[in-house]
Coordinates of C-alpha atoms and ligand atoms in Angstrom, one line a residue:
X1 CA -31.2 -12.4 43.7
X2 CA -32.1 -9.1 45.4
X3 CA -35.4 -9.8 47.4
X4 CA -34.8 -6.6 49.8
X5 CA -33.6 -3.4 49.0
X6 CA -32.5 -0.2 51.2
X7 CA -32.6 3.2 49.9
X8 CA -29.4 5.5 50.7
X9 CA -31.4 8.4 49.2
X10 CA -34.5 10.7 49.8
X11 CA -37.0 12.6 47.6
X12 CA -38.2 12.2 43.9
X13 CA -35.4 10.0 43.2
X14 CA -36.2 7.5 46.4
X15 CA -39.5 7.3 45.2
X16 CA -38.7 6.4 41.5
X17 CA -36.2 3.3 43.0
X18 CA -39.1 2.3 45.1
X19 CA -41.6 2.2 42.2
X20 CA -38.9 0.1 40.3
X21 CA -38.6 -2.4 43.5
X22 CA -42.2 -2.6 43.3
X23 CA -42.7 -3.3 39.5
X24 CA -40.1 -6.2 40.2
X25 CA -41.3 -7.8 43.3
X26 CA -38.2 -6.4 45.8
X27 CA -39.1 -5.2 49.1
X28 CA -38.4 -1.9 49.4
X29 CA -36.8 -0.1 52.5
X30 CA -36.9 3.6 53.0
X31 CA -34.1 5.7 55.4
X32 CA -35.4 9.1 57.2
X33 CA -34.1 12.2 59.1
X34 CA -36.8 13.9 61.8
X35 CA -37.3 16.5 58.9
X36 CA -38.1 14.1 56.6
X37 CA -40.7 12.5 58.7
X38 CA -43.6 13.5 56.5
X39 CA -42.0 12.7 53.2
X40 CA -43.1 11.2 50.5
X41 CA -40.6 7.8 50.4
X42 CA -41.3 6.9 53.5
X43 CA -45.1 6.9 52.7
X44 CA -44.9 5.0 50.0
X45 CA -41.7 2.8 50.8
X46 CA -42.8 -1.0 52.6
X47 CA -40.8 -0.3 55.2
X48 CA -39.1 3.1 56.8
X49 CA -36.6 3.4 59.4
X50 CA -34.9 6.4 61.1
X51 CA -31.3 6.7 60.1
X52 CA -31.0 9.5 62.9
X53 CA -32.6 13.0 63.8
X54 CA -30.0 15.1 62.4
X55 CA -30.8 16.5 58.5
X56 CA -27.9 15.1 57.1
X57 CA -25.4 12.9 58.9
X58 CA -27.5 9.6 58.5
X59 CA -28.3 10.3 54.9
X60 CA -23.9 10.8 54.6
X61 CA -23.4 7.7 57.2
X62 CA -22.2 4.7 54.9
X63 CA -21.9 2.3 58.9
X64 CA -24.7 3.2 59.8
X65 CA -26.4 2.6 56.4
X66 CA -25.0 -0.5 55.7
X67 CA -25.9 -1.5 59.7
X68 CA -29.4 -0.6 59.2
X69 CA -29.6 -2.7 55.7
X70 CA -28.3 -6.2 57.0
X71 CA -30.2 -5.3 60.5
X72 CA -33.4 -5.1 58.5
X73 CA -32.4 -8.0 56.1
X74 CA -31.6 -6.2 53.5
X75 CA -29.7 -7.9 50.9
X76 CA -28.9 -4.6 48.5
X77 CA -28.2 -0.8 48.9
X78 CA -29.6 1.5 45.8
X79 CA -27.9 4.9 46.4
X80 CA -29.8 7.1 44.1
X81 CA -27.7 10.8 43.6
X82 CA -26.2 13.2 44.9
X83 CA -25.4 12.1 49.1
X84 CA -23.0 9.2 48.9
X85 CA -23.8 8.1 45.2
X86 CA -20.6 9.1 43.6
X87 CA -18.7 8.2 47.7
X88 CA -16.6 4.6 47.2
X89 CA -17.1 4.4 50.9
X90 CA -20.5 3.3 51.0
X91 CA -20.0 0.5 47.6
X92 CA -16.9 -1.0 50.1
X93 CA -18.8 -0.7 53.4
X94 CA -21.8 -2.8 51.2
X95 CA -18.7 -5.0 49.4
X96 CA -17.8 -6.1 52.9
X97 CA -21.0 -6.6 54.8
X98 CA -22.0 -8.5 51.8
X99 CA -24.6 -6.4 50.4
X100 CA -25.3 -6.0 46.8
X101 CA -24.5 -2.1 46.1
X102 CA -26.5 -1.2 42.6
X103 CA -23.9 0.8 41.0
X104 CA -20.4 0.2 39.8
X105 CA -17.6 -1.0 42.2
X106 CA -15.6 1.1 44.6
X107 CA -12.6 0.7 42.5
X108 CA -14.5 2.4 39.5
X109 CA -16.0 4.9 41.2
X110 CA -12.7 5.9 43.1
X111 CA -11.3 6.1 39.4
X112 CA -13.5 8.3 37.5
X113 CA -14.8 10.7 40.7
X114 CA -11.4 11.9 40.1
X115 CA -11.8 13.9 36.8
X116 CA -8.0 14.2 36.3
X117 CA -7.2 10.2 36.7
X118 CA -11.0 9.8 34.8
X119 CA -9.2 12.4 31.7
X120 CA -5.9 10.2 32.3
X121 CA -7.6 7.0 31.4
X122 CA -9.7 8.4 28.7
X123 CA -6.6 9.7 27.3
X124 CA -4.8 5.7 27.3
X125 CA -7.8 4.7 25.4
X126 CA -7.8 7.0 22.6
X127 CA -10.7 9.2 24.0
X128 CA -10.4 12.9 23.4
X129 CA -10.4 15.2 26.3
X130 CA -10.4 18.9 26.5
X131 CA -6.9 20.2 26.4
X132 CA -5.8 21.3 29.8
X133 CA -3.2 20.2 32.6
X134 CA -1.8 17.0 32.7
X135 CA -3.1 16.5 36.6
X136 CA -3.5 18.3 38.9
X137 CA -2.0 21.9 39.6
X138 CA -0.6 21.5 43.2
X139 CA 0.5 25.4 43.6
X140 CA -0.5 28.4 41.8
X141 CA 2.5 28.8 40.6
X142 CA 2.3 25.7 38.5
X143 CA -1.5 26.5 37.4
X144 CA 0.1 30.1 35.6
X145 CA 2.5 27.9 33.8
X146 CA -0.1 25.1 33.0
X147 CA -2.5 28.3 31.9
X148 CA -0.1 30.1 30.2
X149 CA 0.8 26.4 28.4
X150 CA -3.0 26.3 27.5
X151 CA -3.8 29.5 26.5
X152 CA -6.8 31.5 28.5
X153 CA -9.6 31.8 29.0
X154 CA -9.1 28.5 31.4
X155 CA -11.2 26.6 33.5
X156 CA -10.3 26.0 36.8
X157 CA -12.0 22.8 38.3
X158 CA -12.1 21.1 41.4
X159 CA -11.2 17.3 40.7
X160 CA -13.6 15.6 43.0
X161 CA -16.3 18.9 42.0
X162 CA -20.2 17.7 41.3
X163 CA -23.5 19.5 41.0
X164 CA -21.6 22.2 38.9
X165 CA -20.0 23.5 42.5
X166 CA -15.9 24.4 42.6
X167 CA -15.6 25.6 38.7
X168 CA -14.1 29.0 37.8
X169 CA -13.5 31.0 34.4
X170 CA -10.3 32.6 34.0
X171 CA -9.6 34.9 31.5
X172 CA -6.2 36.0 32.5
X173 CA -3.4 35.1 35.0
X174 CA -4.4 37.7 37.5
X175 CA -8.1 36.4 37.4
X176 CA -7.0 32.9 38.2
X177 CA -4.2 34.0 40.5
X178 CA -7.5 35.8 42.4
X179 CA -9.6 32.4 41.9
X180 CA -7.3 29.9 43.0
X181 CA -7.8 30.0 46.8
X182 CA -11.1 30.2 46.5
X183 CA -11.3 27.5 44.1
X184 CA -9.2 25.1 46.4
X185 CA -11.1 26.1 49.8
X186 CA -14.4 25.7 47.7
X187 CA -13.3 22.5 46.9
X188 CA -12.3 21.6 50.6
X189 CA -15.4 22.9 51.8
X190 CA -17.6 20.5 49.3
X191 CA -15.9 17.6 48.4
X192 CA -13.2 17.5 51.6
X193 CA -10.5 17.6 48.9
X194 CA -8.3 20.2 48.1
X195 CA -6.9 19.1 44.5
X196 CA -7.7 21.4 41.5
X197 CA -7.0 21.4 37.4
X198 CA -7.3 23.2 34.7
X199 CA -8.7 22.6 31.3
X200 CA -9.4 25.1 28.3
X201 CA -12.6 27.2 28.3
X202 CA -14.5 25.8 25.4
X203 CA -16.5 29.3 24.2
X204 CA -20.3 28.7 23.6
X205 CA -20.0 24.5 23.9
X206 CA -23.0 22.1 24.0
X207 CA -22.8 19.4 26.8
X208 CA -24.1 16.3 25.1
X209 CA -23.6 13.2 27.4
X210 CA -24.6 9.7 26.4
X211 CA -25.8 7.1 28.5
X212 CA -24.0 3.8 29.2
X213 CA -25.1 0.4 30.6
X214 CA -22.3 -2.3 31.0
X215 CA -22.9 -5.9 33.1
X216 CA -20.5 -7.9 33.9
X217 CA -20.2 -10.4 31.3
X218 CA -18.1 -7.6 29.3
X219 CA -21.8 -5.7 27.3
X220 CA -21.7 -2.4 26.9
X221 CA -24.6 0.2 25.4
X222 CA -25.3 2.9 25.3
X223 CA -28.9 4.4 25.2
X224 CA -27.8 7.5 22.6
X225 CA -27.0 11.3 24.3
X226 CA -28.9 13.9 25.8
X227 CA -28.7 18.0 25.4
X228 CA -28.1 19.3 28.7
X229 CA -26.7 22.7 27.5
X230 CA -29.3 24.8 29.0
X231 CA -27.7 25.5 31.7
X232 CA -27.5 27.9 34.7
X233 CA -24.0 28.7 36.8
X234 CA -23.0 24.9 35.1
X235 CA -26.2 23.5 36.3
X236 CA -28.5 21.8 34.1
X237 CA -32.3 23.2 34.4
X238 CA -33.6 21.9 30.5
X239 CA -32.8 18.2 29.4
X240 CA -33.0 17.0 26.2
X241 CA -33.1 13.7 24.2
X242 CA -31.9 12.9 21.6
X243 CA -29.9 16.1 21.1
X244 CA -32.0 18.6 18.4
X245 CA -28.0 19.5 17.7
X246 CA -27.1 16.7 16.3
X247 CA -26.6 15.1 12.8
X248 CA -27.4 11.2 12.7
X249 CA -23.2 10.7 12.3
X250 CA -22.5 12.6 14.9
X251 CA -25.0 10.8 16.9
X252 CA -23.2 7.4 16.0
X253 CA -19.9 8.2 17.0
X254 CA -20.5 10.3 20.4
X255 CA -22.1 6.8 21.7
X256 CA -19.7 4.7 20.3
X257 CA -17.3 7.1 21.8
X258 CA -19.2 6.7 24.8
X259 CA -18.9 2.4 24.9
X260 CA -15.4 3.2 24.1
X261 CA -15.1 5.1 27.7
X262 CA -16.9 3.5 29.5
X263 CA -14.8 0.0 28.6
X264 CA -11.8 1.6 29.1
X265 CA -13.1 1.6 32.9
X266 CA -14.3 -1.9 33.0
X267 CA -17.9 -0.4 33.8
X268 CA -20.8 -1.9 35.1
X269 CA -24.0 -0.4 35.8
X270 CA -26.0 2.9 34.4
X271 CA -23.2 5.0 34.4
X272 CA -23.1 8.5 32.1
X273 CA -20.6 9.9 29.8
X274 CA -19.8 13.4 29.5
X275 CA -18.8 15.6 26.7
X276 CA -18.6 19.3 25.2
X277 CA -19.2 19.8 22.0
X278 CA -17.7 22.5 20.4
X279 CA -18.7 25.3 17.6
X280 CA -16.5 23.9 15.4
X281 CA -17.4 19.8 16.3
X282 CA -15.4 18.0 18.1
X283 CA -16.4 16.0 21.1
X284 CA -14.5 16.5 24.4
X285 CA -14.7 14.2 27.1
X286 CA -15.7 15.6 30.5
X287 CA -16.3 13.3 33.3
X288 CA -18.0 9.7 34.0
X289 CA -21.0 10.3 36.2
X290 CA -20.7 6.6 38.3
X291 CA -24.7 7.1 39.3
X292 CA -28.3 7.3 37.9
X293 CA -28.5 10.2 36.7
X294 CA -31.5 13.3 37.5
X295 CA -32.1 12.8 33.8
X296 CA -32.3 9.6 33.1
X297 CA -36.1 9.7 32.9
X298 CA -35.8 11.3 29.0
X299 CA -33.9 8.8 27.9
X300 CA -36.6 6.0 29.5
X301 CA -39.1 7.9 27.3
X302 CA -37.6 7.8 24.2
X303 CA -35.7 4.0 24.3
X304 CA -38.9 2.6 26.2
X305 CA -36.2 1.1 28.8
X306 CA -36.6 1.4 32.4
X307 CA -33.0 2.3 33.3
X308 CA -33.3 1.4 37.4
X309 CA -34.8 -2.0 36.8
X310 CA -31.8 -2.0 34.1
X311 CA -29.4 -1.2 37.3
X312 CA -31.4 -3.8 39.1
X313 CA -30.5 -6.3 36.7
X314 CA -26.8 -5.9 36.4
X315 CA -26.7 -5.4 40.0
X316 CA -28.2 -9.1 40.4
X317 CA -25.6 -10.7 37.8
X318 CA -27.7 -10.8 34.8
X319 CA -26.5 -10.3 31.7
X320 CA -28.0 -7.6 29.4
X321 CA -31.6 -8.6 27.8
X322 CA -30.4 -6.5 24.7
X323 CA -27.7 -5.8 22.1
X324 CA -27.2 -2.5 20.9
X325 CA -29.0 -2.5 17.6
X326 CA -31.8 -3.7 20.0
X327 CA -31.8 -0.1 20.9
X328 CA -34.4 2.1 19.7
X329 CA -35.3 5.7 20.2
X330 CA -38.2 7.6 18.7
X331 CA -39.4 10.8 18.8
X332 CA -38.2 13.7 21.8
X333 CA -38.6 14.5 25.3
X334 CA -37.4 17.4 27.7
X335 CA -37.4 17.3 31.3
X336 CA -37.8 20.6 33.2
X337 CA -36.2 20.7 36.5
X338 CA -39.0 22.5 38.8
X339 CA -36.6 23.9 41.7
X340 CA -38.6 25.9 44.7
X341 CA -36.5 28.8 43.7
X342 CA -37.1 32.5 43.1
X343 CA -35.9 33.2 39.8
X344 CA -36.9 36.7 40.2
X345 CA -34.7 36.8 43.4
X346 CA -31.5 35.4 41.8
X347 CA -32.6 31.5 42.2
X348 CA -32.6 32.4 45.6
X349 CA -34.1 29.1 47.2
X350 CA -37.7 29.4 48.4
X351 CA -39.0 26.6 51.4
X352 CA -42.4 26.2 53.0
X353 CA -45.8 24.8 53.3
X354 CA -47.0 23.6 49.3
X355 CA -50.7 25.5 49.8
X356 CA -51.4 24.1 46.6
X357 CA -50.5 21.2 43.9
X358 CA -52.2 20.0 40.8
X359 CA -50.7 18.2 38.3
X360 CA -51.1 17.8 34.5
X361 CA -51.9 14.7 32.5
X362 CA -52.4 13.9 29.3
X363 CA -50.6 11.7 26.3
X364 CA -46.2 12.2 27.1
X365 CA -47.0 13.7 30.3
X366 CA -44.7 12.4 33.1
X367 CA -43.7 13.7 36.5
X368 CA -41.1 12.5 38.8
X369 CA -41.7 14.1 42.4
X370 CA -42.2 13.5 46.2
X371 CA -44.4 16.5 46.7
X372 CA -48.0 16.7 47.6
X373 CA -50.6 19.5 48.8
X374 CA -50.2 20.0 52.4
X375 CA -46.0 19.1 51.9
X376 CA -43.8 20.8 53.5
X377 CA -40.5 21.6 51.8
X378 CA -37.7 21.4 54.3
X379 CA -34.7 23.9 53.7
X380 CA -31.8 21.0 54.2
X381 CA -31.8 19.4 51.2
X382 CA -32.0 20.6 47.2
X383 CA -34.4 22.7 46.1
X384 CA -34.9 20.3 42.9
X385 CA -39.2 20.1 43.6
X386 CA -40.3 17.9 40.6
X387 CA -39.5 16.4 37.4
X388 CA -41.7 17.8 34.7
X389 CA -41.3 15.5 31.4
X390 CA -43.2 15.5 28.2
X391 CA -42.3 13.6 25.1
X392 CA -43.5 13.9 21.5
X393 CA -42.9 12.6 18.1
X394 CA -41.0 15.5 16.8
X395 CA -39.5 18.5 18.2
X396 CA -42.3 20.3 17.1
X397 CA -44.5 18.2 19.4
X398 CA -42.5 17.8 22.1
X399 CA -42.3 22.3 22.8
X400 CA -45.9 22.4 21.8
X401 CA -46.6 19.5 24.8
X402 CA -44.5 21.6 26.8
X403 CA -46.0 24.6 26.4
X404 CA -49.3 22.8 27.3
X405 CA -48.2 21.1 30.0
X406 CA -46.8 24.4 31.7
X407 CA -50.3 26.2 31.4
X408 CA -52.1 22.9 33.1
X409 CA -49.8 22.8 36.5
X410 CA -50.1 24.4 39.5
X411 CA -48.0 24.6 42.2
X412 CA -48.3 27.3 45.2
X413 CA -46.8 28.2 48.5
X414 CA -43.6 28.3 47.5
X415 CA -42.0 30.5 44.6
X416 CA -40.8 27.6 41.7
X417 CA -39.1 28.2 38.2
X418 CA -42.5 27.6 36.4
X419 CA -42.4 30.7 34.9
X420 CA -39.4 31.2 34.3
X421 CA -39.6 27.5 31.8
X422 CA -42.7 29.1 30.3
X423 CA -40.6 32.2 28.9
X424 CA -37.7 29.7 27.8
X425 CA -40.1 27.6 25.6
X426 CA -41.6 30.6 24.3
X427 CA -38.3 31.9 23.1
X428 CA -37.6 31.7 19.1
X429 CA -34.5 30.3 19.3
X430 CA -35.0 27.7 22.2
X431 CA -38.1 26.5 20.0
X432 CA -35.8 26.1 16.7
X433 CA -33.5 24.0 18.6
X434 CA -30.5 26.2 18.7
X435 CA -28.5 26.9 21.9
X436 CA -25.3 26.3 23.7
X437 CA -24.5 26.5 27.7
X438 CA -24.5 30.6 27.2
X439 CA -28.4 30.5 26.3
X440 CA -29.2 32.0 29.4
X441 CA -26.6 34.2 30.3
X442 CA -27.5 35.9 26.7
X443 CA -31.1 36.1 27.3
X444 CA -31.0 38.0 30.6
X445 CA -34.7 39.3 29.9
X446 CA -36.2 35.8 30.1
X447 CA -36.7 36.9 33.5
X448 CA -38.7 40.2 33.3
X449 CA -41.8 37.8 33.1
X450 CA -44.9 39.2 35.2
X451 CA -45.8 37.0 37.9
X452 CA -49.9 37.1 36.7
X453 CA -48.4 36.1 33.3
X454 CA -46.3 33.4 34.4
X455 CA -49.4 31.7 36.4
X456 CA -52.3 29.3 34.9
X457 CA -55.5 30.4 36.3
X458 CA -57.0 27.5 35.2
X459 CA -54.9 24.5 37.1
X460 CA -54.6 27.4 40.2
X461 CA -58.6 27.1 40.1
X462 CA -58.4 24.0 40.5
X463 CA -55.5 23.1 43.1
X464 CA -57.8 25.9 44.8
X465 CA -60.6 23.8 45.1
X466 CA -58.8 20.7 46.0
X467 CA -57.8 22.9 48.7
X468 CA -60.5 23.7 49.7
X469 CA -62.1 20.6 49.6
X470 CA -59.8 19.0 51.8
X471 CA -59.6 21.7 54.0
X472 CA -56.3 23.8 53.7
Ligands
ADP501 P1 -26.9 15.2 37.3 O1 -25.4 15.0 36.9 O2 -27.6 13.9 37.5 O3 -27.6 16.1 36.4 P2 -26.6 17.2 39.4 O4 -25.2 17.7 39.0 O5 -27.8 18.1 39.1 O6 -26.9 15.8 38.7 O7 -26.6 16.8 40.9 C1 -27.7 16.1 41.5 C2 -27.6 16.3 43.0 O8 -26.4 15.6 43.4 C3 -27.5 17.7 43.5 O9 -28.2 17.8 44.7 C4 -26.0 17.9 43.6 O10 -25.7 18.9 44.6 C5 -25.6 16.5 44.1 N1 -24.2 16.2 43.7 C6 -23.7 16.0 42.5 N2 -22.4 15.7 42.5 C7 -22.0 15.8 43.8 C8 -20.7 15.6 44.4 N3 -19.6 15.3 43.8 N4 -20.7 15.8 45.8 C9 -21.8 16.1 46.4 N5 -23.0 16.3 45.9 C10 -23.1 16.1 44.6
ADP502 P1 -19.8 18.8 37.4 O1 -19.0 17.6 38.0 O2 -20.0 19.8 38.5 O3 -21.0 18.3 36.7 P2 -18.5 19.2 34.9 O4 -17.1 19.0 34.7 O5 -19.4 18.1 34.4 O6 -18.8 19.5 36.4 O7 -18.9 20.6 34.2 C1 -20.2 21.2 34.5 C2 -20.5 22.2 33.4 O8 -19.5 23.3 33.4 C3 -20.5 21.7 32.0 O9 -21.8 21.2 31.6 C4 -20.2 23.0 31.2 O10 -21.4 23.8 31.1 C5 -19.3 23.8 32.1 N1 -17.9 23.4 31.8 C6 -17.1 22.5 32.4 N2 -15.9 22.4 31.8 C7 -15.9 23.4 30.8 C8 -14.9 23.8 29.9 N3 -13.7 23.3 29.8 N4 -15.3 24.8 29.0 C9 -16.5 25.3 29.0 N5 -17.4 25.0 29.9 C10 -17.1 24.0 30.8
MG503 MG1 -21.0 17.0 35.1

């Protein structure tokens, strides 16, 4: 049993593993670069170690992670996302010093972090994919033929791509014979791989993924889908579950659909399935995300189950406490991704001293963050500043909660996407529960939004006086 457990990982997502470690008696251990000194995790972790000055290299160093875990008797490595997550090297390094690495084997992840052997295997067990190349497209000169095969507009793709990095439109062959280099060096500038693919441009599709648990005694469930469609440059800013999109049938079949994948892969752990949904209906398989996901926290609200204890739990050898039609979910909830970004300044990202912080409350109020008055946001790592999730019984709720919740927070000292969120859930269509991934790029004057408008005076007053009061 896991009595010890090192975090690979920094930021709102090391503190969320730390509070599951402490809800389940496991000692946790947090990992810190010199500009991370002051953060958060390593406040609230029980212990906290140095894994070198430099920003990144100890956060992307599976040796020396693994070397710090069994030197500070460690006996299991949670790697949150994003840094070495979705990297096979750090579940083998854990696989041979004998630590417990809470996430699927290196095997797995190997296997579906490549999305053209993941779309292979989906393909042997009778998942549909989006039509596109059958592998990769080693030359450009293949890619035209492949395209041409296909039909534009295409996607080009980096196979090892994440975070919505290394993906291209092309809507003829002279636009993708102008994107492919810089696709490719995109790619080897990212992901240190060069391959690339191609797949057809599905026009105005919802992404709907769906959540999968699997132990290994053979269980797999799934914890029903979430809307990420609202999107920016294929990054998700607006999370939604369950899908407003979707009829109950369709809702059946995309997480069976979902088991379905996620068997084919002999998975184990919280692992998530991806898919576009098209205008006319039909589910596409995407990718396997082999991690916890950013958005994992809506589906917690509305199945009630803690989904890193869940990891936790498989991690340790225990079988799943629940069948599927255990499974419940009730009501909505959206998370809003609060980046320390000028959306006024093209998302430009915005780092500094936080001069001011309140935070709402309330009934289906929850945020997941590592910020705090007096933080400073260091400019190394994502801008992603906090989680803002509310829930409600209906959709109806859940907007109006929302809308609430956005006039009751205050954050200052850097510019944020606050009010930027509180012109999206004021929007007509957003509120009836109809978009794709092109919501934004259609709405371009969601962001004439006056700065005085976008503020609440009220929680400013107040992260003012807490200011104040404790001298800032
Ligand atoms: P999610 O799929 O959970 O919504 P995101 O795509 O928003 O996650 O990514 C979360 C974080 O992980 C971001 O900081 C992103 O840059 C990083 N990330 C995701 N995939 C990769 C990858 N393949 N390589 C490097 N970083 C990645
Ligand atoms: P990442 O690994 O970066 O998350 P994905 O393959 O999951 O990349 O795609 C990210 C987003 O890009 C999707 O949510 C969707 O908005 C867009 N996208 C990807 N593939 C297609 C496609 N074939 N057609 C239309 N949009 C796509
Ligand atoms: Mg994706």
């Amino acid at each position: 049993m896991i009595r010890k457990l090192l975090i690979a990982n920094r930021g709102e997502i090391a503190v969320r593993i730390i509070r599951a470690c402490a809800e389940l008696d496991i000692r946790s251990v947090a990992i810190y670069s010199e500009a991370d000194r002051f953060a958060l995790h390593v406040k609230k972790a029980d212990e906290a170690y140095c894994i070198g000055a430099e920003e990144l290299a100890g956060y992307l160093n599976p040796h020396r992670i693994v070397n710090l875990a069994a030197a500070t008797g460690c006996d299991a490595v949670h790697p949150g996302y994003g840094f070495l997550s979705e990297n096979p090297e750090l579940a083998r390094a854990c696989a041979v010093r004998g630590l417990v690495f809470v996430g699927p084997n290196a095997d797995t992840i190997r296997l579906l972090g490549d999305k053209t052997q993941a779309r292979a295997a989906m393909v042997a067990a009778g998942v549909p994919v989006t039509p596109g190349s059958e592998g990769n497209v080693e030359r450009l000169e293949a890619a035209l033929e492949e395209a041409a095969r296909i039909g534009y507009p295409v996607m080009l793709k980096a196979t090892s791509g994440g975070g919505g990095r290394g993906i291209r439109r092309c809507d003829s062959a002279h636009e993708l014979a102008q994107n492919y280099r810089r696709v490719v060096s995109e790619a080897t500038q990212a992901f240190g791989r060069a391959e690339v693919f191609l797949e057809k441009c599905i026009e105005r599709p919802r992404h709907i993924e769906v959540q999968v648990l699997g132990d290994h005694f053979g269980n797999v469930v799934h914890l029903y889908e979430r809307d990420c469609s609202i999107q920016r440059r294929n990054q998700k800013l607006i999370e939604i579950a369950p899908s407003p999109q979707l009829r109950p049938e369709q809702r059946e079949f995309i997480g069976q659909l979902a088991v379905r994948a996620a068997k084919a892969a002999d998975y184990r752990n919280a692992g998530t399935v991806e898919f576009l949904l098209t205008g006319t209906g039909e589910f596409y398989f995407m990718e396997v995300n082999t991690r916890i996901q950013v958005e994992h926290t809506i589906t917690e609200e509305i199945t009630g189950i803690d989904i890193v204890k869940e990891q936790i739990h498989i991690a340790n050898h225990q079988p799943l406490s629940f069948r599927q039609e255990d499974v419940r979910y009730h009501g909505y909830a959206m998370q809003l991704r609060i980046n320390a970004e000028d959306p006024k300044n093209n998302f430009l990202p915005s780092y500094g001293r936080l001069t001011r912080y309140y935070a709402p409350g309330g009934p289906g109020v929850r945020i997941d963050t590592a910020i705090y008055t007096g933080y400073e946001i260091p400019p190394h790592y994502d801008s992603l500043c906090a989680k803002l999730i509310v829930s409600g019984r209906t959709w109806e709720e859940t907007i109006a909660r929302g809308r609430r919740v956005l006039g009751d927070i205050a954050i200052s000292g850097v510019r944020t996407t606050l009010p930027f969120y509180r012109e999206i859930l004021d929007h007509p269509e957003f509120r009836r529960g109809v978009f794709d991934t092109g919501f934004l790029q259609d709405h371009p004057e969601l962001l004439n939004y006056s700065l005085k408008r976008g503020r609440s005076e009220a929680a400013l007053a107040i992260a003012a006086a807490i200011a104040a009061h404790v001298g800032l």
